Coordinates of C-alpha atoms and ligand atoms in Angstrom, one line a residue:
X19 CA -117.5 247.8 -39.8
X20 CA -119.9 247.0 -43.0
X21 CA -118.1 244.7 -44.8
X22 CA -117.0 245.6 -48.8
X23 CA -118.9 243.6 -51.8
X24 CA -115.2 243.2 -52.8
X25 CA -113.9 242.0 -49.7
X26 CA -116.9 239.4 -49.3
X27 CA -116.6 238.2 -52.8
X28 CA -113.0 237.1 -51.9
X29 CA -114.3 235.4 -49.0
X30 CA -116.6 233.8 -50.4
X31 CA -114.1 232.9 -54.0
X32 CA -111.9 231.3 -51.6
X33 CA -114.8 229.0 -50.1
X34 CA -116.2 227.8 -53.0
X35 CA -119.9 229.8 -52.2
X36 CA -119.8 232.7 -55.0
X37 CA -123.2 231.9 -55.9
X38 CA -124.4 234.0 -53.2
X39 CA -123.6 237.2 -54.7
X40 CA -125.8 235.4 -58.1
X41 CA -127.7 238.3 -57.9
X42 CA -126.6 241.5 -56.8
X43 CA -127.1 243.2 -59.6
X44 CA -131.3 243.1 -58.7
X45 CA -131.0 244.1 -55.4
X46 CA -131.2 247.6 -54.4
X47 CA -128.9 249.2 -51.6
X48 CA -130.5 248.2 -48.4
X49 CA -130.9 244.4 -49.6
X50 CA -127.1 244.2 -51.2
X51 CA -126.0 245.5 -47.0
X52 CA -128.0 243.5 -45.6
X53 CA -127.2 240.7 -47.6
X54 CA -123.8 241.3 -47.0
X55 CA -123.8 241.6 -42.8
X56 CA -125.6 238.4 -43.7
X57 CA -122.6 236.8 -45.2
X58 CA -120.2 239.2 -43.1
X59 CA -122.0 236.8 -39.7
X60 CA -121.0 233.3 -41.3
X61 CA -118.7 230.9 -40.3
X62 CA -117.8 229.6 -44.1
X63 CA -115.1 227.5 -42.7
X64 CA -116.7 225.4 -40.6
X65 CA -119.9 225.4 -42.4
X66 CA -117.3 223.8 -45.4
X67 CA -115.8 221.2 -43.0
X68 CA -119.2 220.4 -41.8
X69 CA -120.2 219.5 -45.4
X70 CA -116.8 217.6 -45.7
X71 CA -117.5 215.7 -42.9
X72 CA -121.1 214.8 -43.1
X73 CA -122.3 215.4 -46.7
X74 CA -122.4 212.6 -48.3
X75 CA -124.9 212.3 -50.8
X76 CA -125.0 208.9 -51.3
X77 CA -125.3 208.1 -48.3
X78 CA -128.3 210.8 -46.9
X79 CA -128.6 208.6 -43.4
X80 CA -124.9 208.8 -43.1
X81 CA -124.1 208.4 -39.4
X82 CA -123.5 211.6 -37.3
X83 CA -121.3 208.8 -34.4
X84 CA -120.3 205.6 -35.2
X85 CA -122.3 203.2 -33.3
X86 CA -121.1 200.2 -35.4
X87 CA -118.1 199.2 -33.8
X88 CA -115.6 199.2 -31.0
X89 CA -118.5 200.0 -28.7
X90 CA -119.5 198.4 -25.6
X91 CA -123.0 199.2 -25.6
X92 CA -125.5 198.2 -23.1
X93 CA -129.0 199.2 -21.4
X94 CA -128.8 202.1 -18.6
X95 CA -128.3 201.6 -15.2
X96 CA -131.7 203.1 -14.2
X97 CA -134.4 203.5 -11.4
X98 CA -137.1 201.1 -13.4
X99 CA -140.9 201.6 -12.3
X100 CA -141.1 198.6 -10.8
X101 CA -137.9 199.0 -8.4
X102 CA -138.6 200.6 -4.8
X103 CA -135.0 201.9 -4.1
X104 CA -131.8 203.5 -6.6
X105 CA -128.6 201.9 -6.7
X106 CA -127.8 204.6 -4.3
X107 CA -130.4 203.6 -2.0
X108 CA -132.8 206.8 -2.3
X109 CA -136.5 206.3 -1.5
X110 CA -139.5 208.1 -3.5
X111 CA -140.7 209.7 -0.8
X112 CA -137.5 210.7 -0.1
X113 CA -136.8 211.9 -3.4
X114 CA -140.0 214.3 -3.2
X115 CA -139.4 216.0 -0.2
X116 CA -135.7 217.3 -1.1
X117 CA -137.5 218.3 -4.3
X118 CA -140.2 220.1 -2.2
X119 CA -137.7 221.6 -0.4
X120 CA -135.3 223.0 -3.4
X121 CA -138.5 224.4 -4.7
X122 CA -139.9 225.9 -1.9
X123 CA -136.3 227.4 -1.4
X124 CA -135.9 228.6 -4.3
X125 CA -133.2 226.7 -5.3
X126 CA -134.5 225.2 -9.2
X127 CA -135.2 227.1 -12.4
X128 CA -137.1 225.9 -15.8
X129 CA -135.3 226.1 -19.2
X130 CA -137.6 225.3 -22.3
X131 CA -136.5 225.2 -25.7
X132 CA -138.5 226.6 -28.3
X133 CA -136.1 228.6 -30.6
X134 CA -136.9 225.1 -33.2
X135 CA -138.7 226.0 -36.6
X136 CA -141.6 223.6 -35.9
X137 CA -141.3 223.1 -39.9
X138 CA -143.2 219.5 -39.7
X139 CA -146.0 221.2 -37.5
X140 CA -146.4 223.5 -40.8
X141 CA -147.8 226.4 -38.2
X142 CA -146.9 229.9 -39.6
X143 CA -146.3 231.1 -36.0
X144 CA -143.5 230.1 -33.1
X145 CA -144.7 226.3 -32.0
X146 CA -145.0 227.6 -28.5
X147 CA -148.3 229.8 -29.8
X148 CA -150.1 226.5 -30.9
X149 CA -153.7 226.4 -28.9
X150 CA -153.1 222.6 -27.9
X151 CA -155.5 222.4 -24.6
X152 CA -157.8 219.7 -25.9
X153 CA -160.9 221.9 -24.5
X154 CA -159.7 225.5 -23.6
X155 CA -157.4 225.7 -26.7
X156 CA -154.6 226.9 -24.4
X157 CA -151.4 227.0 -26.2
X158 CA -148.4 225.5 -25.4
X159 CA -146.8 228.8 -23.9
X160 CA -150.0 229.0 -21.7
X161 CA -150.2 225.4 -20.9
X162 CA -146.4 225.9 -19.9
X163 CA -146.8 228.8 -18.0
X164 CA -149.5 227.8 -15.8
X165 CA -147.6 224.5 -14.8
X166 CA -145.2 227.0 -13.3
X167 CA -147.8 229.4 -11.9
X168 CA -149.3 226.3 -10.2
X169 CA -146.1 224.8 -9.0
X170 CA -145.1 228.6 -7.4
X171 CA -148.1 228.8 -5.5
X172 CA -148.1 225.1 -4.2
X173 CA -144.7 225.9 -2.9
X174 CA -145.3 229.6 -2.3
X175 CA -141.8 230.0 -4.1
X176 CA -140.6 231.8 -7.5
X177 CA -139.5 229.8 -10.4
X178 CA -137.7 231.7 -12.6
X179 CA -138.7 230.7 -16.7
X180 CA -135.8 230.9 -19.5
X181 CA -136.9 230.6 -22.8
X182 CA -135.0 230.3 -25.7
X183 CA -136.1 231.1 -29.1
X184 CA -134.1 231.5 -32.2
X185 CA -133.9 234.9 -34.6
X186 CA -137.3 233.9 -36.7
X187 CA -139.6 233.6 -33.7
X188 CA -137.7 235.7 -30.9
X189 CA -139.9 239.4 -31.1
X190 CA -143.6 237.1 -31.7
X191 CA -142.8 234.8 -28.8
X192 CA -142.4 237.8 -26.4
X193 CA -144.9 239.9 -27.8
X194 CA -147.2 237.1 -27.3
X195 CA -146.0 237.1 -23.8
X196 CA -146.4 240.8 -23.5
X197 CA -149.5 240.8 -24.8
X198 CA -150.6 238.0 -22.2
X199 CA -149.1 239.8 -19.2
X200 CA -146.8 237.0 -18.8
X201 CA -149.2 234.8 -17.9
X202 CA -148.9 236.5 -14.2
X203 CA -145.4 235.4 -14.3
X204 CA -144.1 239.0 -15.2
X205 CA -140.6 239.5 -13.5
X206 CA -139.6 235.4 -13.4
X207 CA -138.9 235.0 -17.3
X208 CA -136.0 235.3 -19.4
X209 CA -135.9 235.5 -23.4
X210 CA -132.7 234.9 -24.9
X211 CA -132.0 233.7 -28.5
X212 CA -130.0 231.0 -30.1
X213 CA -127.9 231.2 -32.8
X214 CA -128.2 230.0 -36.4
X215 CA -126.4 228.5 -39.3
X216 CA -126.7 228.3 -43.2
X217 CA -128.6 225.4 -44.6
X218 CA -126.8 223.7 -47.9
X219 CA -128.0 221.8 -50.6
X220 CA -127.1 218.3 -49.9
X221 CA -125.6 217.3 -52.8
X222 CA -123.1 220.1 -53.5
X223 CA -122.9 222.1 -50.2
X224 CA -123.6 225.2 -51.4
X225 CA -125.6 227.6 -49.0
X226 CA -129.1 228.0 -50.5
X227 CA -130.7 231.3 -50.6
X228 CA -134.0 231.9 -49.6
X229 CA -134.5 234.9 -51.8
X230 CA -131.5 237.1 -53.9
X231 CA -130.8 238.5 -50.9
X232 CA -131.6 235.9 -47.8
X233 CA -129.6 233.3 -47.0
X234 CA -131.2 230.3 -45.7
X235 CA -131.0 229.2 -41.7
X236 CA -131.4 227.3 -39.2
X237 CA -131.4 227.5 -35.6
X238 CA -128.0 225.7 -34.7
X239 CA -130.1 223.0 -32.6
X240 CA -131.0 223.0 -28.8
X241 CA -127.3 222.0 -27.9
X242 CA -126.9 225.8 -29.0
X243 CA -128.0 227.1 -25.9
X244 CA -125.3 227.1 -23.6
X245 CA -123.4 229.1 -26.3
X246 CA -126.5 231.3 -26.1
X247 CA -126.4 231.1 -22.0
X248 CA -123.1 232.6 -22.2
X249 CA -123.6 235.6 -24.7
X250 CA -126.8 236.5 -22.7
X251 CA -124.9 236.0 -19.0
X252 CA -127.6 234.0 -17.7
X253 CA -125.6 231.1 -15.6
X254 CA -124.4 233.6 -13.7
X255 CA -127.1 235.7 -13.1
X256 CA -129.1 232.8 -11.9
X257 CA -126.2 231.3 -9.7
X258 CA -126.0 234.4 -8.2
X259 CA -129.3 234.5 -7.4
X260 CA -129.0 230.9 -5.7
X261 CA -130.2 228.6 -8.3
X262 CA -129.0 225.1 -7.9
X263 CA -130.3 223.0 -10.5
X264 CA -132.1 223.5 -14.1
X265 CA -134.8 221.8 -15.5
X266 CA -134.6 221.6 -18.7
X267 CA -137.6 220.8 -21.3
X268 CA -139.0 221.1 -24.8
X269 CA -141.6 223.5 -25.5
X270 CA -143.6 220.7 -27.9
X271 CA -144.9 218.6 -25.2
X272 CA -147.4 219.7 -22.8
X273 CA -147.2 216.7 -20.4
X274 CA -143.6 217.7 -19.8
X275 CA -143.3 217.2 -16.0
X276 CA -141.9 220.8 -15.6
X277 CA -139.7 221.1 -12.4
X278 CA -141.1 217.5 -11.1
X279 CA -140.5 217.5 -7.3
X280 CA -139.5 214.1 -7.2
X281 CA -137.3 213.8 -10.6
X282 CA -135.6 217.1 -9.0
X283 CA -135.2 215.3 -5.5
X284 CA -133.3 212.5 -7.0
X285 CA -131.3 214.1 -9.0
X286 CA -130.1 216.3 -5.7
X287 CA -130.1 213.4 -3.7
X288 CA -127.5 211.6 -6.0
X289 CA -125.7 214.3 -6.4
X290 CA -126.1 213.8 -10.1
X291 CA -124.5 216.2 -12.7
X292 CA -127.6 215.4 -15.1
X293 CA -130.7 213.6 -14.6
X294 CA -132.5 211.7 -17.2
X295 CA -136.3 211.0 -17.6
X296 CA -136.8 207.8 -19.7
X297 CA -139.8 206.1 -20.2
X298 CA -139.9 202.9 -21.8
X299 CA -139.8 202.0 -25.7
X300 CA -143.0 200.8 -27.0
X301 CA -141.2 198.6 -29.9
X302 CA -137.9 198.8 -31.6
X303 CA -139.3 201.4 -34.1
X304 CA -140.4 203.7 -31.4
X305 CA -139.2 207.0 -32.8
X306 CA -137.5 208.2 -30.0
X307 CA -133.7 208.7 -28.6
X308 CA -132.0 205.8 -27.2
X309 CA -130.7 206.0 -23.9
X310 CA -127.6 203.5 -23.2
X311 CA -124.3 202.9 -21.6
X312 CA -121.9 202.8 -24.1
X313 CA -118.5 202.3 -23.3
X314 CA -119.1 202.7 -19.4
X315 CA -120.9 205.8 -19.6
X316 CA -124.3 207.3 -19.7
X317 CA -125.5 208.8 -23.7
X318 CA -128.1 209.1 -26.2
X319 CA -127.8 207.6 -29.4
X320 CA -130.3 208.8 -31.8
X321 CA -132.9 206.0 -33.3
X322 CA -131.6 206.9 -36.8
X323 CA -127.9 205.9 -35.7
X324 CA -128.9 202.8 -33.2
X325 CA -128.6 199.4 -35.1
X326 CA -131.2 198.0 -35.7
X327 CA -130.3 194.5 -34.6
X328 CA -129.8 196.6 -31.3
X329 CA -132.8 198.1 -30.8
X330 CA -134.9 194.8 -31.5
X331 CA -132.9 192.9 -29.2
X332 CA -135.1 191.5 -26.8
X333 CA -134.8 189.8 -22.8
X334 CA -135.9 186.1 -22.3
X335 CA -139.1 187.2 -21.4
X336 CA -139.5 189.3 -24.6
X337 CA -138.8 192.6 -23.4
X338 CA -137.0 195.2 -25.5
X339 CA -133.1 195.1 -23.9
X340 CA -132.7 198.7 -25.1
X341 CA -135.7 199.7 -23.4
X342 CA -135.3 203.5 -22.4
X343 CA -136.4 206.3 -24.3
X344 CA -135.5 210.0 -24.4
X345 CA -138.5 212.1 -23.8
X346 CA -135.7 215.2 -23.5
X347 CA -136.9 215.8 -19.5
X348 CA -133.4 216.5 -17.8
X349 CA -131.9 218.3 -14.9
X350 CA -128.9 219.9 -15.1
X351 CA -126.9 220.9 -11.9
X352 CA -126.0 224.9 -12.6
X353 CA -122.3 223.9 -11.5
X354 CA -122.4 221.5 -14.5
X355 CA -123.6 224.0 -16.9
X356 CA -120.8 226.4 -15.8
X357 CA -118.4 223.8 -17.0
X358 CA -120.1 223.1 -20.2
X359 CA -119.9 227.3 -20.4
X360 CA -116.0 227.0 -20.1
X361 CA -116.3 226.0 -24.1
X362 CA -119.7 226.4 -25.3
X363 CA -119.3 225.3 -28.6
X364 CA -117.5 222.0 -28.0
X365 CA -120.4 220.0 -28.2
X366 CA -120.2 218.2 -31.7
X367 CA -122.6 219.1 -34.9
X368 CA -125.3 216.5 -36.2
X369 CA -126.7 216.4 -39.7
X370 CA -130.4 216.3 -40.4
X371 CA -132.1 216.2 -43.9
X372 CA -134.9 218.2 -44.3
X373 CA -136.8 219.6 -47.4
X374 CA -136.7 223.1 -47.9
X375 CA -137.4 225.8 -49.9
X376 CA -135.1 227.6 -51.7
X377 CA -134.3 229.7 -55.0
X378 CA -132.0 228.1 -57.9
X379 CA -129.0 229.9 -59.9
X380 CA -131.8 231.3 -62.4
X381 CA -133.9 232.8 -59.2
X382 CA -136.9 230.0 -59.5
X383 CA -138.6 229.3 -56.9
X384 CA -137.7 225.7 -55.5
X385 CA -140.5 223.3 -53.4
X386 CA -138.6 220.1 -53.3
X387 CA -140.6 216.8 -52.7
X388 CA -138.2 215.3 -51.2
X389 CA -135.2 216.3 -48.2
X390 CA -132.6 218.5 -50.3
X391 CA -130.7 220.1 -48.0
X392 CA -128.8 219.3 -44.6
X393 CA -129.2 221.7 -41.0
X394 CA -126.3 221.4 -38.7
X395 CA -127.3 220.9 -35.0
X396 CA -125.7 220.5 -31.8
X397 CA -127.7 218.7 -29.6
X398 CA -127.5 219.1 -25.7
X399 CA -127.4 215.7 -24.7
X400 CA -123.7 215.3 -26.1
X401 CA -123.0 217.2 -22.8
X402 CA -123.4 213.5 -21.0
X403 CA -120.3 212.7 -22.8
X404 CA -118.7 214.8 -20.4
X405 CA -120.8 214.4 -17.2
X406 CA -118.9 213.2 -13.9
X407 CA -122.6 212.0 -12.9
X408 CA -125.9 211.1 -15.0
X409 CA -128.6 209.6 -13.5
X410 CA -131.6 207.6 -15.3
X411 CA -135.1 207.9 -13.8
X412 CA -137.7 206.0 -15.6
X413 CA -141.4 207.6 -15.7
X414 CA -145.1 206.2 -16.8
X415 CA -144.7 207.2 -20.5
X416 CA -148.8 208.1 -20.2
X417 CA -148.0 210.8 -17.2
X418 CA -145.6 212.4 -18.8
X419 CA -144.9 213.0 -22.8
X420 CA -147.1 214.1 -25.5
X421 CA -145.5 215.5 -28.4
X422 CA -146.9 217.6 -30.6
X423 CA -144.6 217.4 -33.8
X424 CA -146.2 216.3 -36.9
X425 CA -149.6 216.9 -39.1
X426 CA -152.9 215.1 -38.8
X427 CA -151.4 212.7 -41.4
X428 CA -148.6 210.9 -39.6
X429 CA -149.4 208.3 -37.2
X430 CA -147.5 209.7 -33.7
X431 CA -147.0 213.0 -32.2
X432 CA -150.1 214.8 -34.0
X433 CA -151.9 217.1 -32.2
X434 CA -154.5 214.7 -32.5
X435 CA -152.5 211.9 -30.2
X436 CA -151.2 215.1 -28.1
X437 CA -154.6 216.1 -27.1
X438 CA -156.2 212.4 -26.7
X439 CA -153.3 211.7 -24.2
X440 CA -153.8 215.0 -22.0
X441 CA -157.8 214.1 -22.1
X442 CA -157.2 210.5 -21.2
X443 CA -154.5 210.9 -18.3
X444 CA -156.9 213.7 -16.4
X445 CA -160.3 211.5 -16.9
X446 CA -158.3 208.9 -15.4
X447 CA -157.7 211.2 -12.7
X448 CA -161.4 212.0 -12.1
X449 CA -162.2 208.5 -11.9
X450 CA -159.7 207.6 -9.8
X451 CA -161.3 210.0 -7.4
X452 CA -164.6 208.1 -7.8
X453 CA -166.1 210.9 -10.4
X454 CA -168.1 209.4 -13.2
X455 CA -166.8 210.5 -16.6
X456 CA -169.0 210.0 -20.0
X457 CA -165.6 208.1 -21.9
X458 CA -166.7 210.0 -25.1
X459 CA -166.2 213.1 -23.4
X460 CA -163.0 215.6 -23.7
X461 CA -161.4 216.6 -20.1
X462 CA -158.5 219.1 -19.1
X463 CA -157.5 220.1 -16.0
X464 CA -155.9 223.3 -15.1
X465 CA -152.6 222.4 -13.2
X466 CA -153.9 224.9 -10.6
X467 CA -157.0 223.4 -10.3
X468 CA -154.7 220.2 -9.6
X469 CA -151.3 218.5 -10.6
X470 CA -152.2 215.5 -10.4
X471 CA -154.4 212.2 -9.3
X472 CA -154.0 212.8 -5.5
X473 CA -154.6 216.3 -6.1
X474 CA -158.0 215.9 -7.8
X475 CA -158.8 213.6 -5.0
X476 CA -158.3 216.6 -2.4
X477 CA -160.6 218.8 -4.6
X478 CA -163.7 219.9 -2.3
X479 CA -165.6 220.8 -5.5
X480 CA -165.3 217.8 -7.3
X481 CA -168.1 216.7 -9.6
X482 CA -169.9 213.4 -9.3
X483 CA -170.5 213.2 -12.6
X484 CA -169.0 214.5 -16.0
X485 CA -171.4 214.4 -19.3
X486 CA -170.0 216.7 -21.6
X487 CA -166.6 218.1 -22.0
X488 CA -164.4 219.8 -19.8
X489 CA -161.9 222.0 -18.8
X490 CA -161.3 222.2 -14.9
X491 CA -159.8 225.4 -14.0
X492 CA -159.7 227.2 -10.5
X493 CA -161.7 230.3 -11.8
X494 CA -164.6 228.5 -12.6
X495 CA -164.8 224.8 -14.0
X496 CA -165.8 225.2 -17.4
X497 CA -167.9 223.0 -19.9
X498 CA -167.5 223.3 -23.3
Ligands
LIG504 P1 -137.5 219.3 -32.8 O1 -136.4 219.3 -33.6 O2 -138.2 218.1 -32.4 O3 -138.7 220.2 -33.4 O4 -137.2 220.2 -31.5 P2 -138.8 221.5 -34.1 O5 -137.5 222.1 -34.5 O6 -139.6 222.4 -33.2 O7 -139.6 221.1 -35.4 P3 -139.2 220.5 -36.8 O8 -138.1 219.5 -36.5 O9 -138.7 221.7 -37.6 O10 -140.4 219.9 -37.3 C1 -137.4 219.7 -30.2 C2 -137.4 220.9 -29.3 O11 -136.2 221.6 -29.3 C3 -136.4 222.9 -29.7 C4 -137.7 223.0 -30.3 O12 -138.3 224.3 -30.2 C5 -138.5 221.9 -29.6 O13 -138.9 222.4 -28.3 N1 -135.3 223.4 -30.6 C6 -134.9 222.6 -31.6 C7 -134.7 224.5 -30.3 O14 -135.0 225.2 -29.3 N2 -133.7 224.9 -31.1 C8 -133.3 224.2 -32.2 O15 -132.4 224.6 -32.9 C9 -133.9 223.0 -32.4

């Protein structure tokens, strides 16, 4: 039913948001209804308790979980690089042929997030379209894609693809699919989008308005997508179909070790609800999620919330205590994500500041310098709250994470650093296998071309030598 402007303006009266009819007097029919289902879809209730529970504008790094006291917090229980065996006693090799075998079975799916608004990227299109491939310019969908293309022929298998997006990128990121045949993964992907909610000024809590008659949102943070799951009926279409176990990666780092055989094989092996990929902190400051024990149990405190005197805490022989880092690689048992499904929007909201764009009660235009406004996110690893079994796998940081998150100007996670690391891990490949590679040169390496060190060694059309860039792909090996 469309809702009334009388019956909204009571609503919205009673919430303390009347601003957001400021204008309704310049809008002409079809913006006033639309502007209206927009305010018809909010949740103004919880959007107020949110505020009331986490605004706090003195306070703009207020803490989303209280990690200052009555915690027993320590370093994860973990499979360490160094360590041959698991607590539980499985072996490597092991561990990669039960993943072999799930995969070849058919038994593992991917999940990639990319519904996010890739705002400090400050790319006009979904992040996923960014041409990253350090010499073909493949983007991260393609790069993505032909990690599963690559991993379906090795194991002459399907891997069925979800993708979630969120309302502002949903119809470009599956045109661009369209438009690229899928990538020759045509009937193995799924599109299904996340929710969103209203971004408020942090001071006041008011929902800001992008223009007189669009509200301002976010996506409601990758923790949204079991809520999404659910709406679209995806567990159960794929646990009909006989998958076991989800990977589950971002879409923002193309050394993401989608479906890893071995990560997969331990986390069937130890019958673990949810596997965790951690590689190891470079220093205290490292900008990355903290993965601890806390109070007996497996969880992820954010670096914003762990204490500092925490995080710096070091071993006698100088290495960080708090050593394990979230690079967001997980695998989720399908059983596991049918309970989270039983109440998909129990996981618990987080707060982030972020500057953005918005109009004031006179209808200017506002570019703020500085983080104005707060975006309400649930974050999926709150699910490990709840996990009867989490396992921690550390990984060589180099094989296996290279955001791409911010501009040229910051120091980490440029595209800059992104591309250096994909050029340096596959020259160290080549030379590995004995090639000789110019160092000033720029490699890739198609993931069907090879996967990985031992894979380049089994090439029979390796080159000897390498003097100008690269990209390695099985249709032809390219030079650039
Ligand atoms: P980030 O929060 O690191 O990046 O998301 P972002 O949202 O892409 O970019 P910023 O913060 O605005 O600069 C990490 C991953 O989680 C996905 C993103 O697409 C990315 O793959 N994500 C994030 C979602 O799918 N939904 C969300 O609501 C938030």
């Amino acid at each position: 039913m469309t809702p009334t402007l009388s019956s909204i303006a009571e609503q919205l009266q009673q919430a303390g948001q009347s601003h957001l009819l400021g204008f309704v007097d310049q809008l002409d029919e079809s913006e006033l209804q639309s502007l209206l289902q927009q305010i018809a879809y909010l949740d103004l209730e919880l959007v107020n308790q949110l505020f009331a529970k986490h605004g706090d504008a003195n306070n703009p790094t207020s803490l989303n979980i209280d990690t200052t006291s009555n915690h027993d917090i320590m370093p994860p229980v973990a499979l360490r690089l160094d360590e041959a065996n698991t607590p539980s006693g499985v072996t490597r090799s092991q561990a990669l042929a039960e993943g072999e075998r799930l995969l070849r079975a058919g038994k593992v799916a991917a999940l990639i997030v990319a519904g996010g608004q890739g705002s400090r990227l400050g790319f006009d299109k979904p992040k996923g379209m960014f041409p990253i491939g350090p010499v073909s310019q493949r983007t991260l969908f393609e790069m993505l894609a032909n990690k599963i293309d690559a991993l379906q022929r090795h194991y002459e298998t399907t891997i069925p693809l979800l993708i979630m997006t969120s309302p502002s990128v949903h119809d470009e990121t599956v045109s661009y699919f369209a438009e690229h045949d899928y990538f020759g993964l045509n009937d193995s992907i799924d599109f299904f989008c996340q929710g969103t909610l209203p971004v408020v000024d942090s001071r006041s809590g008011q929902i800001l308005l992008q223009s007189p008659h669009i509200i301002s949102v976010s996506p409601n943070g990758h923790g949204g997508m079991i809520e999404a799951l659910v709406a679209d009926k995806l567990l159960d279409k794929y646990q009909q179909a006989g998958i076991e176990h989800f990977f589950f990666g971002q879409i923002d780092n193309p050394l993401s070790p989608t479906c890893c055989p071995e990560l997969t094989g331990f986390h069937s092996l130890t019958d673990s609800a949810v596997t965790l990929q951690a590689v190891a902190k470079q220093d205290a400051q490292d900008k990355t999620g903290n993965i601890v024990q806390m109070d007996g149990r497996i969880q992820m405190i954010e670096y914003t919330e762990m204490p500092m005197q925490l995080a710096a805490q070091t071993s006698p022989d100088g290495k960080l205590n708090f050593w394990a880092a979230n690079i967001a690689v997980h695998i989720f048992q399908t059983s596991f994500l049918q309970q989270l499904a039983q109440d998909p929007t129990a996981l618990p909201f987080h707060t982030a500041h972020k500057t953005v764009a918005h109009i004031d009660h006179l209808g200017n235009q506002i570019h703020p310098a500085k983080p104005n406004a707060i975006k309400f996110e649930r974050f999926i690893f709150d699910a490990l709250s709840v996990s009867p079994k989490t396992t921690v796998i550390e990984a060589d940081r180099n094989l296996v994470f290279a955001a791409v998150k911010n501009q040229a100007s910051a120091s980490f996670n440029t595209v800059n650093t992104c591309q250096q690391a994909i050029s340096t891990l596959h020259r160290n490949w080549l030379i590995a296998a004995g090639v000789q590679v110019d160092m000033s040169i720029t490699v890739e390496i198609d993931p069907c071309w090879a996967r990985n060190a031992q894979q380049v060694g089994e090439r029979p059309d390796l080159p000897q030598t390498i003097k100008s860039d690269i990209f390695l792909t099985s249709a032809s090996s390219t030079a650039r």
